[in-house]
């Protein structure tokens, strides 16, 4: 529903980020107008989203969705997904409002400390905010919960990127090595090991991990 809108917004924003530093005259004014338009649109979308989430919450509180059944209803695998704070956090994440996203998911993990989804949202948001150690804590917590080998390999790669960005290359190499042991087909750790060897270069965090959100 929102993919097209956000795709267009990101396209315009990327154009501003790329061109504004060197733009002059009319072009600079055009980019500034586009920025102001995006800012107003972002505020409008956020206001509408929060109003909708509040109405949804009020309805959920006023209606009994439970039904009487003879068979025992299995417990929901991830009950935190129904929390208002989880839904709001997702909304903030999609709007690239990572600080607000962090506030919401910090509340989620108070009640569900082992929520993989909440921990991943927090880790990626902290990385976007430039807070590597905070991201490390959440990714490291995830390692003890993950059963799927490929996902664990991606998390080790992300942890390695954090250490490499801090120029702790020996630690980073160990983490990239663990990632490759779990999933030799994962391309990012191999590239990142070369970055460590050269003591510099572009680290590949892994789009697959981010795409899970």
Short mmCIF file of C-alpha atoms in Angstrom, two decimals:
data_model
loop_
_atom_site.label_atom_id
_atom_site.label_comp_id
_atom_site.label_asym_id
_atom_site.label_seq_id
_atom_site.Cartn_x
_atom_site.Cartn_y
_atom_site.Cartn_z
CA UNK A 1 0.00 0.00 0.00
CA UNK A 2 2.75 2.43 0.96
CA UNK A 3 5.60 1.02 -1.11
CA UNK A 4 5.05 3.30 -4.10
CA UNK A 5 4.77 6.43 -1.94
CA UNK A 6 7.94 5.72 0.00
CA UNK A 7 9.79 4.65 -3.13
CA UNK A 8 9.05 8.04 -4.69
CA UNK A 9 9.92 9.90 -1.49
CA UNK A 10 13.24 8.09 -1.24
CA UNK A 11 13.96 8.78 -4.90
CA UNK A 12 13.43 12.51 -4.42
CA UNK A 13 15.44 12.51 -1.20
CA UNK A 14 18.35 10.71 -2.83
CA UNK A 15 18.36 13.31 -5.59
CA UNK A 16 18.55 16.05 -2.96
CA UNK A 17 21.35 14.30 -1.06
CA UNK A 18 23.35 13.83 -4.26
CA UNK A 19 22.86 17.21 -5.93
CA UNK A 20 22.33 19.78 -3.16
CA UNK A 21 25.97 20.14 -1.98
CA UNK A 22 27.08 21.35 -5.43
CA UNK A 23 23.84 22.91 -6.70
CA UNK A 24 23.58 26.64 -7.33
CA UNK A 25 20.95 29.20 -8.21
CA UNK A 26 17.61 27.93 -9.47
CA UNK A 27 18.61 24.28 -9.10
CA UNK A 28 19.50 24.79 -5.45
CA UNK A 29 16.16 26.52 -4.83
CA UNK A 30 14.34 23.68 -6.58
CA UNK A 31 16.04 21.09 -4.37
CA UNK A 32 15.27 23.13 -1.27
CA UNK A 33 11.59 23.28 -2.25
CA UNK A 34 11.61 19.52 -2.73
CA UNK A 35 13.15 19.06 0.70
CA UNK A 36 10.48 21.23 2.32
CA UNK A 37 7.80 19.27 0.46
CA UNK A 38 9.21 15.96 1.75
CA UNK A 39 9.37 17.33 5.27
CA UNK A 40 5.72 18.40 5.20
CA UNK A 41 4.66 15.11 3.63
CA UNK A 42 6.59 13.10 6.21
CA UNK A 43 4.92 15.02 9.05
CA UNK A 44 1.50 14.51 7.45
CA UNK A 45 2.02 10.78 6.98
CA UNK A 46 3.24 10.41 10.55
CA UNK A 47 0.25 12.31 11.95
CA UNK A 48 -2.16 10.17 9.95
CA UNK A 49 -0.35 6.98 10.97
CA UNK A 50 -0.45 7.81 14.68
CA UNK A 51 -4.12 8.80 14.48
CA UNK A 52 -4.92 5.51 12.75
CA UNK A 53 -2.89 3.49 15.28
CA UNK A 54 -4.72 5.21 18.14
CA UNK A 55 -8.14 4.42 16.63
CA UNK A 56 -7.08 0.83 16.05
CA UNK A 57 -5.92 0.56 19.65
CA UNK A 58 -9.18 1.98 21.01
CA UNK A 59 -11.21 -0.45 18.92
CA UNK A 60 -9.13 -3.41 20.06
CA UNK A 61 -9.64 -2.39 23.69
CA UNK A 62 -13.41 -2.01 23.27
CA UNK A 63 -14.13 -5.28 21.48
CA UNK A 64 -13.76 -8.86 22.68
CA UNK A 65 -12.21 -10.82 19.84
CA UNK A 66 -12.09 -14.08 21.77
CA UNK A 67 -14.48 -16.86 20.87
CA UNK A 68 -15.49 -19.91 22.85
CA UNK A 69 -14.01 -23.02 21.29
CA UNK A 70 -13.75 -26.55 22.56
CA UNK A 71 -10.18 -27.07 21.39
CA UNK A 72 -7.34 -25.28 23.11
CA UNK A 73 -6.14 -22.28 21.11
CA UNK A 74 -2.38 -22.46 20.57
CA UNK A 75 -0.36 -19.61 21.99
CA UNK A 76 0.66 -17.02 19.43
CA UNK A 77 4.27 -17.52 18.42
CA UNK A 78 5.16 -13.82 18.52
CA UNK A 79 2.55 -11.97 20.62
CA UNK A 80 4.63 -8.79 20.62
CA UNK A 81 3.65 -8.23 16.99
CA UNK A 82 0.21 -7.14 18.22
CA UNK A 83 1.56 -4.52 20.62
CA UNK A 84 0.75 -0.91 19.78
CA UNK A 85 4.36 0.03 20.44
CA UNK A 86 5.52 -2.59 17.94
CA UNK A 87 3.17 -1.27 15.25
CA UNK A 88 4.19 2.32 15.92
CA UNK A 89 7.85 1.34 15.88
CA UNK A 90 7.44 -0.22 12.45
CA UNK A 91 5.79 2.96 11.23
CA UNK A 92 8.63 5.12 12.50
CA UNK A 93 11.16 2.77 10.91
CA UNK A 94 9.47 2.99 7.52
CA UNK A 95 9.53 6.78 7.83
CA UNK A 96 13.26 6.64 8.63
CA UNK A 97 12.58 8.18 12.06
CA UNK A 98 15.05 5.91 13.81
CA UNK A 99 15.16 7.74 17.13
CA UNK A 100 11.40 7.41 17.55
CA UNK A 101 11.60 3.81 16.36
CA UNK A 102 14.13 3.04 19.09
CA UNK A 103 11.86 4.52 21.76
CA UNK A 104 9.01 2.22 20.75
CA UNK A 105 11.00 -1.00 20.50
CA UNK A 106 12.76 -0.36 23.80
CA UNK A 107 9.30 -0.63 25.34
CA UNK A 108 8.63 -3.85 23.43
CA UNK A 109 11.72 -5.64 24.76
CA UNK A 110 10.85 -4.68 28.34
CA UNK A 111 7.89 -7.03 27.99
CA UNK A 112 9.42 -9.40 25.42
CA UNK A 113 13.21 -9.31 25.90
CA UNK A 114 13.77 -12.26 23.55
CA UNK A 115 11.85 -10.85 20.60
CA UNK A 116 14.11 -11.33 17.59
CA UNK A 117 12.12 -8.88 15.49
CA UNK A 118 12.25 -6.12 18.11
CA UNK A 119 15.97 -6.66 18.70
CA UNK A 120 16.67 -6.48 14.97
CA UNK A 121 14.68 -3.27 14.57
CA UNK A 122 16.65 -1.79 17.46
CA UNK A 123 20.00 -2.94 16.09
CA UNK A 124 19.42 -1.54 12.61
CA UNK A 125 18.00 1.71 13.98
CA UNK A 126 20.97 2.19 16.30
CA UNK A 127 23.32 1.56 13.37
CA UNK A 128 21.48 4.21 11.36
CA UNK A 129 21.96 6.58 14.29
CA UNK A 130 25.68 5.81 14.40
CA UNK A 131 25.52 4.03 17.77
CA UNK A 132 27.51 0.90 17.06
CA UNK A 133 27.85 -0.38 20.62
CA UNK A 134 24.11 -0.19 21.25
CA UNK A 135 23.52 -2.08 18.00
CA UNK A 136 26.15 -4.64 19.05
CA UNK A 137 24.31 -5.37 22.30
CA UNK A 138 21.08 -6.22 20.51
CA UNK A 139 22.71 -8.28 17.77
CA UNK A 140 24.78 -10.16 20.33
CA UNK A 141 21.62 -10.92 22.32
CA UNK A 142 20.05 -12.31 19.16
CA UNK A 143 22.83 -14.87 18.71
CA UNK A 144 21.64 -16.85 21.72
CA UNK A 145 18.11 -17.01 20.32
CA UNK A 146 18.67 -17.77 16.64
CA UNK A 147 18.29 -21.34 15.43
CA UNK A 148 18.54 -20.74 11.69
CA UNK A 149 22.13 -21.02 10.47
CA UNK A 150 21.95 -18.46 7.66
CA UNK A 151 20.45 -15.79 9.91
CA UNK A 152 23.12 -16.41 12.53
CA UNK A 153 25.78 -16.03 9.83
CA UNK A 154 24.29 -12.68 8.80
CA UNK A 155 24.32 -11.48 12.41
CA UNK A 156 27.98 -12.47 12.83
CA UNK A 157 28.77 -10.51 9.67
CA UNK A 158 26.95 -7.47 11.05
CA UNK A 159 28.86 -7.74 14.32
CA UNK A 160 32.08 -7.94 12.35
CA UNK A 161 31.17 -4.76 10.50
CA UNK A 162 30.67 -2.95 13.79
CA UNK A 163 34.08 -3.99 15.06
CA UNK A 164 35.76 -3.20 11.73
CA UNK A 165 34.18 0.27 11.71
CA UNK A 166 35.81 0.77 15.12
CA UNK A 167 39.15 -0.34 13.59
CA UNK A 168 39.18 -3.43 15.80
CA UNK A 169 40.17 -5.48 12.79
CA UNK A 170 41.40 -8.61 14.55
CA UNK A 171 38.08 -9.05 16.33
CA UNK A 172 36.25 -8.28 13.11
CA UNK A 173 38.18 -10.96 11.22
CA UNK A 174 37.21 -13.57 13.80
CA UNK A 175 33.56 -12.63 13.46
CA UNK A 176 33.65 -12.70 9.66
CA UNK A 177 35.32 -16.10 9.91
CA UNK A 178 32.50 -17.40 12.12
CA UNK A 179 30.00 -16.07 9.61
CA UNK A 180 31.68 -17.97 6.78
CA UNK A 181 31.85 -21.16 8.83
CA UNK A 182 28.08 -21.04 9.23
CA UNK A 183 27.34 -20.04 5.64
CA UNK A 184 30.26 -20.28 3.19
CA UNK A 185 28.00 -19.01 0.39
CA UNK A 186 27.38 -15.66 2.10
CA UNK A 187 29.32 -13.12 0.00
CA UNK A 188 29.66 -10.20 2.43
CA UNK A 189 32.08 -11.72 4.98
CA UNK A 190 34.63 -12.50 2.27
CA UNK A 191 34.55 -8.91 1.03
CA UNK A 192 34.76 -7.62 4.59
CA UNK A 193 37.76 -9.80 5.39
CA UNK A 194 39.58 -8.09 2.54
CA UNK A 195 38.64 -4.72 4.05
CA UNK A 196 40.21 -5.87 7.31
CA UNK A 197 43.33 -7.05 5.52
CA UNK A 198 43.72 -3.66 3.86
CA UNK A 199 42.77 -1.84 7.06
CA UNK A 200 40.24 0.19 5.13
CA UNK A 201 37.49 0.14 2.52
CA UNK A 202 33.73 -0.17 2.23
CA UNK A 203 32.15 -2.65 4.61
CA UNK A 204 29.21 -4.73 3.41
CA UNK A 205 26.68 -4.99 6.19
CA UNK A 206 24.30 -7.21 4.25
CA UNK A 207 21.08 -6.21 2.55
CA UNK A 208 19.57 -9.60 3.33
CA UNK A 209 19.51 -8.83 7.05
CA UNK A 210 17.92 -5.41 6.55
CA UNK A 211 15.37 -6.87 4.13
CA UNK A 212 13.98 -9.03 6.94
CA UNK A 213 12.37 -5.93 8.44
#
